[in-house]
PDB file of C-alpha atoms in Angstrom:
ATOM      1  CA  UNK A   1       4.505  26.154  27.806  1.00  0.00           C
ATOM      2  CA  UNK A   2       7.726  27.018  29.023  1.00  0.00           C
ATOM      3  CA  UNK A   3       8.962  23.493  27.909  1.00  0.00           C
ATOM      4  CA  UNK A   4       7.646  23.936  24.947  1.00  0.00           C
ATOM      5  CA  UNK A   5       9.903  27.372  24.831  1.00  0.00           C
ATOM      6  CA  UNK A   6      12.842  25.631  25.678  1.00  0.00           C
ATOM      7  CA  UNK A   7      12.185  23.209  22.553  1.00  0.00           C
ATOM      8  CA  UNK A   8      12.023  26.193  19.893  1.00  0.00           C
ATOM      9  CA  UNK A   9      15.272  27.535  21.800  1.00  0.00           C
ATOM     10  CA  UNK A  10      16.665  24.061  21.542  1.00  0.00           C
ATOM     11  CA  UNK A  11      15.783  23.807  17.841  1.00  0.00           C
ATOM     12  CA  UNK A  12      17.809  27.495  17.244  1.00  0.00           C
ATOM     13  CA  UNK A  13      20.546  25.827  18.974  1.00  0.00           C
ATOM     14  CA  UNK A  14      20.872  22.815  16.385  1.00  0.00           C
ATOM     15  CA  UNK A  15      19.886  25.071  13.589  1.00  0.00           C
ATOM     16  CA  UNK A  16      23.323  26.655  13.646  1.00  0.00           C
ATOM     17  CA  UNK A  17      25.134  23.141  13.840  1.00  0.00           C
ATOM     18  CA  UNK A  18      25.214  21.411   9.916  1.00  0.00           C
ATOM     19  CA  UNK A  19      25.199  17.788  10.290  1.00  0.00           C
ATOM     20  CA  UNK A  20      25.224  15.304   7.846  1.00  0.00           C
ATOM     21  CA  UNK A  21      22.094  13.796   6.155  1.00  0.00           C
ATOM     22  CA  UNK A  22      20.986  10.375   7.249  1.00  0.00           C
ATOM     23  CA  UNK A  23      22.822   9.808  10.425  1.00  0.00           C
ATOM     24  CA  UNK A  24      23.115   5.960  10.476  1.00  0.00           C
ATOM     25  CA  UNK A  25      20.892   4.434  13.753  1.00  0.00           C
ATOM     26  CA  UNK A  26      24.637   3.476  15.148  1.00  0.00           C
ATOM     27  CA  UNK A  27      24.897   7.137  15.805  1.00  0.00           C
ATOM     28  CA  UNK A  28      21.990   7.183  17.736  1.00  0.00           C
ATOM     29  CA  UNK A  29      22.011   5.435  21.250  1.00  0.00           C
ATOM     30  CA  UNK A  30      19.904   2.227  20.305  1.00  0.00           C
ATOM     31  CA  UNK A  31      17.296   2.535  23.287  1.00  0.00           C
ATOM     32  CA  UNK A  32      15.497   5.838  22.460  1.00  0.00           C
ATOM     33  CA  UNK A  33      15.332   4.973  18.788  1.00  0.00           C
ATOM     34  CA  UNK A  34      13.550   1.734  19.875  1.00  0.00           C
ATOM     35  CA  UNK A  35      11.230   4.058  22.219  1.00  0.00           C
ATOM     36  CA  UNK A  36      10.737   6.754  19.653  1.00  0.00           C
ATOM     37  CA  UNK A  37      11.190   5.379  16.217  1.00  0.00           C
ATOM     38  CA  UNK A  38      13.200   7.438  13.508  1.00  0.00           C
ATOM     39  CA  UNK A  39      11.558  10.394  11.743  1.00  0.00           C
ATOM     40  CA  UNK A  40      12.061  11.463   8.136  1.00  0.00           C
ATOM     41  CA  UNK A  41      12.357  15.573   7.261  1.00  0.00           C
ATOM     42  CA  UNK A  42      10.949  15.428   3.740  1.00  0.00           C
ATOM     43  CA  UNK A  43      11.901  18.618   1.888  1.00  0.00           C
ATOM     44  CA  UNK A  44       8.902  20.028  -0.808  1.00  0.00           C
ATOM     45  CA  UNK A  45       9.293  21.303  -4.026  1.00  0.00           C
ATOM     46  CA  UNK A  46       6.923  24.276  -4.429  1.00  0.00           C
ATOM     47  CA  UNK A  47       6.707  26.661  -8.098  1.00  0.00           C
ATOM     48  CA  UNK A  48       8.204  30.024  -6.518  1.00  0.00           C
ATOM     49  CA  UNK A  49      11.229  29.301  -4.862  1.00  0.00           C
ATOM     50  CA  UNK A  50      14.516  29.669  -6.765  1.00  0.00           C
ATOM     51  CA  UNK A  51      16.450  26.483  -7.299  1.00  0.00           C
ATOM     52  CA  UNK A  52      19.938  28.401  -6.132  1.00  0.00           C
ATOM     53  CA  UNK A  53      18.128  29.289  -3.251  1.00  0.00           C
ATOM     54  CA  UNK A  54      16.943  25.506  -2.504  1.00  0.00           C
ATOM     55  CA  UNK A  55      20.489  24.592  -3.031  1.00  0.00           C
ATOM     56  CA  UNK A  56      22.171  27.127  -1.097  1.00  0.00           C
ATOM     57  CA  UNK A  57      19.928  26.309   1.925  1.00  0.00           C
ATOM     58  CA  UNK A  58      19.904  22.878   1.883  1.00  0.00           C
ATOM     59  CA  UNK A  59      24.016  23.224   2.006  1.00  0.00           C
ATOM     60  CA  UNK A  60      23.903  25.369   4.958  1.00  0.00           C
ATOM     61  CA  UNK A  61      21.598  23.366   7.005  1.00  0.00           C
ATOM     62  CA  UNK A  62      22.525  19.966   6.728  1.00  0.00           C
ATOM     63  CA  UNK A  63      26.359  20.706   5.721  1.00  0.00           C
ATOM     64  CA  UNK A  64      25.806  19.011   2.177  1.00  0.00           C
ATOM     65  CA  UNK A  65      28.117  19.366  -0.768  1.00  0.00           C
ATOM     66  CA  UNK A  66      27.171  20.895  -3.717  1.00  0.00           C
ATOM     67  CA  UNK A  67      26.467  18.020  -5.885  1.00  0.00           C
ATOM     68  CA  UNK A  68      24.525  16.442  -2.861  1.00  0.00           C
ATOM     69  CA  UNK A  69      22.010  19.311  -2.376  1.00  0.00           C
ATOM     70  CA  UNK A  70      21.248  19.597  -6.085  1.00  0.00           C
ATOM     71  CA  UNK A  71      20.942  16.184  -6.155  1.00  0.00           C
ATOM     72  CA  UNK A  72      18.149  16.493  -3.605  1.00  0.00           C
ATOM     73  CA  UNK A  73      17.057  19.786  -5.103  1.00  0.00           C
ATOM     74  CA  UNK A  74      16.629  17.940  -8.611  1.00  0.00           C
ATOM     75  CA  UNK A  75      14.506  15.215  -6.750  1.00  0.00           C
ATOM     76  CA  UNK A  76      12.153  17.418  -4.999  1.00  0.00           C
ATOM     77  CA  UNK A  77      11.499  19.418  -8.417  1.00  0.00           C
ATOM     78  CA  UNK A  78      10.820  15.875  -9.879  1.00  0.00           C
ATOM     79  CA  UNK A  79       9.109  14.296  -7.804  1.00  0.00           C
ATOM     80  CA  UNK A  80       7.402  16.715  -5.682  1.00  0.00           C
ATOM     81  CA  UNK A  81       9.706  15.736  -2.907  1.00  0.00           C
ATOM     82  CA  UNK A  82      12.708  13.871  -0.959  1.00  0.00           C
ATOM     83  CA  UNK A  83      14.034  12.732   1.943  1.00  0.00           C
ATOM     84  CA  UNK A  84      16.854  14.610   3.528  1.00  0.00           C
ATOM     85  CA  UNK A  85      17.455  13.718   6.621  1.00  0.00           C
ATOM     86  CA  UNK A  86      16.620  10.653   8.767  1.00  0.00           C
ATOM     87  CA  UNK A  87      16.903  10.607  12.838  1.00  0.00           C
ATOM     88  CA  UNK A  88      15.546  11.140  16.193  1.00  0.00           C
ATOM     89  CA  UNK A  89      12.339  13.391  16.308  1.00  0.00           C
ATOM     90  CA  UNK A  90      13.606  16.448  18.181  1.00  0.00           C
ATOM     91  CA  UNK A  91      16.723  16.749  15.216  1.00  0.00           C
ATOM     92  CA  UNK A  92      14.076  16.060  12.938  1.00  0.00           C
ATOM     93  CA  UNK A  93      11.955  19.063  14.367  1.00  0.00           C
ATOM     94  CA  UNK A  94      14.624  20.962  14.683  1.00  0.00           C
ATOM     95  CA  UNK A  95      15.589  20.618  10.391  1.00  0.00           C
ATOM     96  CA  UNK A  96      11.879  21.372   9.464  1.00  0.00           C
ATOM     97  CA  UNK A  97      12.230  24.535  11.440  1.00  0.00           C
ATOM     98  CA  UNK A  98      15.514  25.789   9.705  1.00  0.00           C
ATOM     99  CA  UNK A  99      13.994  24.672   6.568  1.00  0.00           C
ATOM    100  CA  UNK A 100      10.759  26.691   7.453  1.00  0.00           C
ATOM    101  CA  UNK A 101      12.958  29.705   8.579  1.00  0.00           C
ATOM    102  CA  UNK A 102      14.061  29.563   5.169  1.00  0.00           C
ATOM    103  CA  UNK A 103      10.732  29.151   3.782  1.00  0.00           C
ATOM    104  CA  UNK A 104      11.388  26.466   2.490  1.00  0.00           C
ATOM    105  CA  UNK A 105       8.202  23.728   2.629  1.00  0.00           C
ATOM    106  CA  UNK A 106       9.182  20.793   4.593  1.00  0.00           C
ATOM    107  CA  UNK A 107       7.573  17.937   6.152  1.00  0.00           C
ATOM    108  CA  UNK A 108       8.199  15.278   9.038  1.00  0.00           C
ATOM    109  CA  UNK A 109       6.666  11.756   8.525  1.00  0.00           C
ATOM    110  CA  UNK A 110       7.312   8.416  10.808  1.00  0.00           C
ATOM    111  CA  UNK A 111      10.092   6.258   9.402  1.00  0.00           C
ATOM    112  CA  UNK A 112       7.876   3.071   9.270  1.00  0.00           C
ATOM    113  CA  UNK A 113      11.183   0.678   8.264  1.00  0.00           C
ATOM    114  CA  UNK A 114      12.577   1.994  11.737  1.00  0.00           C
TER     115      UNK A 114
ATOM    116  CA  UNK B   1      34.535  42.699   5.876  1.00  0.00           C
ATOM    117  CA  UNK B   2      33.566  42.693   2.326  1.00  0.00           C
ATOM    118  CA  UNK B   3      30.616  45.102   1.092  1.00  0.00           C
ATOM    119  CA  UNK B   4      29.511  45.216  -2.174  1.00  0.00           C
ATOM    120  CA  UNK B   5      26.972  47.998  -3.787  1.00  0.00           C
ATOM    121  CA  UNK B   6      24.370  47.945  -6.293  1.00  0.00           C
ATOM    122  CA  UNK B   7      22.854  50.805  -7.952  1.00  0.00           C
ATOM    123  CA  UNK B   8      19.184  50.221  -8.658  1.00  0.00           C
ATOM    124  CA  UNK B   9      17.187  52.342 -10.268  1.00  0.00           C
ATOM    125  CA  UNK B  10      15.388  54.562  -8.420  1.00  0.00           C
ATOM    126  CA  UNK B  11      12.534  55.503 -10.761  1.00  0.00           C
ATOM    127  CA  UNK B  12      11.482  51.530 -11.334  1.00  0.00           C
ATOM    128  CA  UNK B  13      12.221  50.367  -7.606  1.00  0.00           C
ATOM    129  CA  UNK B  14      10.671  53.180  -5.330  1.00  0.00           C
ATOM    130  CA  UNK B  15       7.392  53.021  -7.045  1.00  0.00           C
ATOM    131  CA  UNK B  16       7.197  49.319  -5.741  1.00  0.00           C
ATOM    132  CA  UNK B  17       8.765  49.877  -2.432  1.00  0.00           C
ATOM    133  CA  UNK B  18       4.909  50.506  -0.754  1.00  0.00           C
ATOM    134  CA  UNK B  19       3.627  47.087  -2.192  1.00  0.00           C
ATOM    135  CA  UNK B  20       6.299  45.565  -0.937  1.00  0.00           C
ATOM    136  CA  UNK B  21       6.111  46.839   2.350  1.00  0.00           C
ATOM    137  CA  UNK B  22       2.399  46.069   2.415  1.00  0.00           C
ATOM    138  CA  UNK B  23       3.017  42.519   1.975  1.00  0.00           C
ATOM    139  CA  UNK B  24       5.916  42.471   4.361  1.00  0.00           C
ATOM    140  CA  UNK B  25       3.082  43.850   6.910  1.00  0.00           C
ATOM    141  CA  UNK B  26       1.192  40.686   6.052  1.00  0.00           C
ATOM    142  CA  UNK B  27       4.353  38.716   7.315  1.00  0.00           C
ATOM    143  CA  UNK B  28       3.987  40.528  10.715  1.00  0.00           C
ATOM    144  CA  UNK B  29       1.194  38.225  11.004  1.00  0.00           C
ATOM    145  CA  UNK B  30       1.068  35.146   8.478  1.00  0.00           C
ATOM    146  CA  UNK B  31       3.756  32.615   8.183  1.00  0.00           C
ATOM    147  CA  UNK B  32       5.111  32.180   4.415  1.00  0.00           C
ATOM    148  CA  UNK B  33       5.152  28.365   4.545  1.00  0.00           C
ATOM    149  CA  UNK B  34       2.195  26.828   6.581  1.00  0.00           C
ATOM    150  CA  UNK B  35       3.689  25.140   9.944  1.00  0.00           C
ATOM    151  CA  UNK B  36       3.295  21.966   8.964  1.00  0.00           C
ATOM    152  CA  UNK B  37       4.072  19.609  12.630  1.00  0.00           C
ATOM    153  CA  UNK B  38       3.357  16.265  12.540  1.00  0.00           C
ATOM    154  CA  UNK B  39       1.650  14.970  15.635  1.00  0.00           C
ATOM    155  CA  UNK B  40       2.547  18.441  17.727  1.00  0.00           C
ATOM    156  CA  UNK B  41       0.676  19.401  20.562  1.00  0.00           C
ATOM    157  CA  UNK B  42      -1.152  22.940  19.954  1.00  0.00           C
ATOM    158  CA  UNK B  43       1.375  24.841  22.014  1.00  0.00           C
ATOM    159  CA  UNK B  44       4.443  23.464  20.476  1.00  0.00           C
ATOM    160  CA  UNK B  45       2.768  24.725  17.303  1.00  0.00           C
ATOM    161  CA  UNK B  46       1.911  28.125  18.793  1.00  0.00           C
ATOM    162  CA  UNK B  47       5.595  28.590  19.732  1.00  0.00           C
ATOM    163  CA  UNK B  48       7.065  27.482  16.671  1.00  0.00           C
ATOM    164  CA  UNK B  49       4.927  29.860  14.766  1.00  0.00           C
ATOM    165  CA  UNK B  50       5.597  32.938  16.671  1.00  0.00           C
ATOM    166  CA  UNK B  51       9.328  31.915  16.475  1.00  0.00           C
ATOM    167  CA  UNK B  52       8.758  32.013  12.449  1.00  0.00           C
ATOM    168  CA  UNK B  53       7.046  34.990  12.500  1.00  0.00           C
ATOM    169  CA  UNK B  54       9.514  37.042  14.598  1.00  0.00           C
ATOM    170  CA  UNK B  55      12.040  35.492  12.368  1.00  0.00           C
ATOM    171  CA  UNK B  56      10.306  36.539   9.086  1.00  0.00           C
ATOM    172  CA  UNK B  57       9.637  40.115  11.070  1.00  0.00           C
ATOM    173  CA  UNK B  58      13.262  40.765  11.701  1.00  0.00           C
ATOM    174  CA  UNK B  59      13.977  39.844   8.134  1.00  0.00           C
ATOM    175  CA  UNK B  60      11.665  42.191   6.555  1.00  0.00           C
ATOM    176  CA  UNK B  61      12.706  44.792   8.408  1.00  0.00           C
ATOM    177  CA  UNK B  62      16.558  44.152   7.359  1.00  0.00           C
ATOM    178  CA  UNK B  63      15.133  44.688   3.637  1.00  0.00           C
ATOM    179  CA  UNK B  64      13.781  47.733   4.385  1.00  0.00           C
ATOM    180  CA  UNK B  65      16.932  49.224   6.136  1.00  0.00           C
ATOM    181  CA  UNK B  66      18.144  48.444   2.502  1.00  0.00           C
ATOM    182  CA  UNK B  67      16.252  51.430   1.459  1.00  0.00           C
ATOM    183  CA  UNK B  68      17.464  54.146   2.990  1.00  0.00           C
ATOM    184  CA  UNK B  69      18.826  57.783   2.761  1.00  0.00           C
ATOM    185  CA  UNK B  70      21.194  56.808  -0.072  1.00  0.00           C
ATOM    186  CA  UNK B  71      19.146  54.551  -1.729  1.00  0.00           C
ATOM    187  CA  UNK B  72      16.691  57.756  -2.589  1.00  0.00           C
ATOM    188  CA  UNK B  73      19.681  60.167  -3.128  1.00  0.00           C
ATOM    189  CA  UNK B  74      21.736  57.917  -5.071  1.00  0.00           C
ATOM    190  CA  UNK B  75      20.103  54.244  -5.707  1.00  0.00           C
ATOM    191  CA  UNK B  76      22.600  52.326  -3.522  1.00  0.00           C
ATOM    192  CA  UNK B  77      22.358  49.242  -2.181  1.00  0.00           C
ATOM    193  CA  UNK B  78      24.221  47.643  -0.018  1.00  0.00           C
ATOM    194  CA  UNK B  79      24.887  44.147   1.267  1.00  0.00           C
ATOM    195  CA  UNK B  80      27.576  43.053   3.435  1.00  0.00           C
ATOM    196  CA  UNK B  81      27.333  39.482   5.599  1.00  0.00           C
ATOM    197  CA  UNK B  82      25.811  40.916   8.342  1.00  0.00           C
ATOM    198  CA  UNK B  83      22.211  41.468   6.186  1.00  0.00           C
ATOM    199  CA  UNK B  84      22.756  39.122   3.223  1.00  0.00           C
ATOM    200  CA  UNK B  85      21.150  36.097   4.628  1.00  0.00           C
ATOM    201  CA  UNK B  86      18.036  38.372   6.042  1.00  0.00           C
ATOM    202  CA  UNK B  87      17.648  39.916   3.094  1.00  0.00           C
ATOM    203  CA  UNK B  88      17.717  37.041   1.187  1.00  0.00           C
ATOM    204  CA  UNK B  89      14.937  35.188   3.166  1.00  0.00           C
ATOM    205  CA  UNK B  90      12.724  38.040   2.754  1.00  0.00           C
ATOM    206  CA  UNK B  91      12.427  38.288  -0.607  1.00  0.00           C
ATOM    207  CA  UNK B  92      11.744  34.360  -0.171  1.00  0.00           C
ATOM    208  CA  UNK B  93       9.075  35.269   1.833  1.00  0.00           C
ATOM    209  CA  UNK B  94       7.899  38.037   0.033  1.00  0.00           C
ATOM    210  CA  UNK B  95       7.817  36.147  -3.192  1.00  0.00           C
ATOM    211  CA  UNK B  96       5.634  33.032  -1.800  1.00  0.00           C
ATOM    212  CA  UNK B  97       3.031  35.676   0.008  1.00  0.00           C
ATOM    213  CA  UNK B  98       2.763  37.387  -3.507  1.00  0.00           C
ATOM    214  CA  UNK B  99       2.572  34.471  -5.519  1.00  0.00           C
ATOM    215  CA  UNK B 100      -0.219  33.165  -2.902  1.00  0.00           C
ATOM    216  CA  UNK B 101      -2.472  36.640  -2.535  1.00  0.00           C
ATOM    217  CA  UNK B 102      -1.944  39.126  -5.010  1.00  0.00           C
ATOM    218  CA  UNK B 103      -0.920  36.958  -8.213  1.00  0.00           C
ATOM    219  CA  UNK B 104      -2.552  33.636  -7.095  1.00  0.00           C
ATOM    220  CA  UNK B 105      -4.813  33.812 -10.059  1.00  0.00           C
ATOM    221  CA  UNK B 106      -2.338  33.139 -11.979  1.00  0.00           C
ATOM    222  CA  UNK B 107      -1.359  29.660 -13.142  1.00  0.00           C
ATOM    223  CA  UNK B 108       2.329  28.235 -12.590  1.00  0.00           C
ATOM    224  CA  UNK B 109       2.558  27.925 -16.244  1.00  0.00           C
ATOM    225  CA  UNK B 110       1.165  32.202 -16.747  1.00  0.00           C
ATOM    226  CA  UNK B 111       3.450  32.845 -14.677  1.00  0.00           C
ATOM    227  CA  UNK B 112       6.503  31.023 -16.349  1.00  0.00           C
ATOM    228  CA  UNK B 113       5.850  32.838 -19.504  1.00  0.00           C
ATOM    229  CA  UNK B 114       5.678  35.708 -18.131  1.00  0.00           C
ATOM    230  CA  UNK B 115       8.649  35.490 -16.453  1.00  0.00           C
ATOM    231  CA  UNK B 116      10.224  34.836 -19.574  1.00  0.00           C
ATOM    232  CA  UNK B 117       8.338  37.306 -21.929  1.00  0.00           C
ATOM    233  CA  UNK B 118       6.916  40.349 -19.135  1.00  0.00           C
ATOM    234  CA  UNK B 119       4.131  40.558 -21.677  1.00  0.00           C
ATOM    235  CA  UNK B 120       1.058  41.418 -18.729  1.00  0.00           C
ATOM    236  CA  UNK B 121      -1.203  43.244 -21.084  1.00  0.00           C
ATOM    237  CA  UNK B 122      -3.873  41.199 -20.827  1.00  0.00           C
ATOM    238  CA  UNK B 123      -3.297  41.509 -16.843  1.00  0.00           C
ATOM    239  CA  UNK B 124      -4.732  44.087 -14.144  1.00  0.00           C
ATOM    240  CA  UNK B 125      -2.667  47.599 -12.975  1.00  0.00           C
ATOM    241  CA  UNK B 126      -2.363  45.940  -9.707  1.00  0.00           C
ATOM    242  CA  UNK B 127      -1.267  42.407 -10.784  1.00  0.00           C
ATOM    243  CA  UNK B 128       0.993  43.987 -13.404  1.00  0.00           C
ATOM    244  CA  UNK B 129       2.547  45.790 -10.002  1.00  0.00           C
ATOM    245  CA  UNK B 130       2.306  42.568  -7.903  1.00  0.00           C
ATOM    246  CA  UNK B 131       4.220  41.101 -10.413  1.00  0.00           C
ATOM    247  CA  UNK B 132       6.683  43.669 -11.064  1.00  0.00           C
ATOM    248  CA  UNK B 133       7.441  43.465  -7.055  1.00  0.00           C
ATOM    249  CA  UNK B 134       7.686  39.429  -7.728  1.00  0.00           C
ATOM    250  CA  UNK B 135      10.121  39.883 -10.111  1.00  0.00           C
ATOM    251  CA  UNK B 136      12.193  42.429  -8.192  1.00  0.00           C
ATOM    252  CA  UNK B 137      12.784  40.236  -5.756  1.00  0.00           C
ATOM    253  CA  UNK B 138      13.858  37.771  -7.653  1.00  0.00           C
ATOM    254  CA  UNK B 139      16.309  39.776  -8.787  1.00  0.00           C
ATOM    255  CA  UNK B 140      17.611  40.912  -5.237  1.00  0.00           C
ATOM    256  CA  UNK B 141      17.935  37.001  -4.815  1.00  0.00           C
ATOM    257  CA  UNK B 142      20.028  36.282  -7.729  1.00  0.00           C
ATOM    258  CA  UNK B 143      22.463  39.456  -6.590  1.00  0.00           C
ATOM    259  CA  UNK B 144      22.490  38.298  -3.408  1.00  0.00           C
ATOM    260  CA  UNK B 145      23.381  34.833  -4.511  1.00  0.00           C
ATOM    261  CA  UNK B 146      26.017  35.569  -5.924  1.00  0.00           C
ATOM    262  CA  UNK B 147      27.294  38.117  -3.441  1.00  0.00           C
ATOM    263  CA  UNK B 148      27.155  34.818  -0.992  1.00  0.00           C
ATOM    264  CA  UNK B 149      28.750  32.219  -3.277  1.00  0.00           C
ATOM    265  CA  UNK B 150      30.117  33.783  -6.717  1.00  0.00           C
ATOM    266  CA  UNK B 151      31.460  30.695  -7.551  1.00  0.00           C
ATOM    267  CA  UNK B 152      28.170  28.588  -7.230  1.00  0.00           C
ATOM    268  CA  UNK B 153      26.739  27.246 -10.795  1.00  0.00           C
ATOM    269  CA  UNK B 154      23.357  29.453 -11.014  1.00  0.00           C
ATOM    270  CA  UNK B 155      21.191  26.456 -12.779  1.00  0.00           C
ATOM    271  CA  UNK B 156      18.009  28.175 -12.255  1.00  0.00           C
ATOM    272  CA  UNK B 157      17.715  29.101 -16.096  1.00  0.00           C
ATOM    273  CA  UNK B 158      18.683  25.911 -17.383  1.00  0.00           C
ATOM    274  CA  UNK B 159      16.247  24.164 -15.378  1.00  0.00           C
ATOM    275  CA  UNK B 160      12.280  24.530 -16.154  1.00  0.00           C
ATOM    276  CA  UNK B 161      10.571  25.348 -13.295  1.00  0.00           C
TER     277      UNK B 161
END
């Protein structure tokens, strides 16, 4: 349990750190992504939410410009969803918890091209 | 640091102020956007969730420090960058626990029109108050919003949702 503590810690650590959406695999050392796989934090589109809100959060989380979140923003409202950020699983984790913070839905699924 | 005031008015808010706070004692216990952990053990979840609910806690209780002394003697407001943020994430969490207890009859398309007409006759006293508390908070959002980035294109009107 107390592991598990440190993790949620861990994620409010990397919560206040923006980093940039779909970090290439060179950024990642190659042997844990073999042992791990990458992970995909799918953002949701969901009726109540205001779309300067989405926008606004998306920027401050994963350091995106303007025209980048709204992008993403635009996709989710269309399509029900998108991908914003690909990487190891404990990042990952650590993005659907800022995004859930937010209240903002969010999702991780297994990158199965990884 | 900057602070900016808004006068609200006292007769329409207060009235809506024990709803609110109702639903804000919902939060204490029920996260606004199921956990949703892929492949988690149960205690990771566990932790996660309490670390969302004390989050959402210490949010809702920044909104309520909103309404204070002077907001019932003179309908201020204020926001500064030390409460924005909080604020602003619970009225996000208010709005999704209304929209999923006390107006979830409601369709998505109801609840567009209304939004755009406020016609509720048709509706109950206590959805017609539910709703007025939805709408509220929008509107604390949108301030806020702006507050935070006054330069940032507010599409939300242009946009059907």
């Amino acid at each position: 349990m107390e592991l598990r503590r440190y993790n949620v810690l861990r994620l409010l650590i990397l919560r206040l750190t923006p980093h940039s959406s779909n970090t290439s695999p060179q950024q990642v050392p190659q042997p844990i992504i073999v042992q791990h796989g990458l992970w995909r934090v799918v953002f949701l589109d969901d009726a109540v939410t205001r779309m300067s809100y989405a926008v606004m959060v998306l920027r401050k989380i994963f350091g995106f410009d303007e025209a980048k979140a709204t992008h993403h923003m635009m996709e989710a409202h269309e399509h029900g969803r998108t991908i914003v950020w690909v990487g190891l699983r404990e990042n990952a984790e650590a993005y659907v918890f800022s995004l859930q913070q937010w209240h903002l839905s969010a999702t991780l699924e297994a990158d199965e091209t990884s | 640091m900057k602070r900016v005031e808004v006068r609200l008015s006292i007769a329409a808010v207060a009235p809506l102020l024990d709803l609110i706070k109702a639903v804000a004692d919902e939060l204490r216990v029920h996260v606004a956007v199921p956990v949703a952990l892929v492949g988690a053990d149960v205690d990771f979840a566990e932790v996660w969730r309490e670390e969302l609910l004390k989050s959402q806690r210490e949010d809702c209780d920044r909104l309520f420090s909103l309404f204070d002394q002077e907001f019932f003697s003179d309908g201020v407001v204020a926001f500064d960058r030390d409460n924005a943020e909080a604020v602003l994430r619970a009225c996000a969490a208010l709005r999704l626990r209304f929209r999923g207890t006390h107006l979830e009859k409601i369709t998505d398309e109801e609840l567009e029109a209304l939004e755009a007409s406020s016609n509720m006759d048709r509706f109950a006293e206590t959805e017609k108050k539910a709703f007025a508390c939805f709408i509220f908070l929008d509107e604390l959002q949108k301030i806020i919003l702006k507050y935070l980035d006054p330069l940032s294109a507010d599409g939300d009107e242009e946009i059907d949702r």
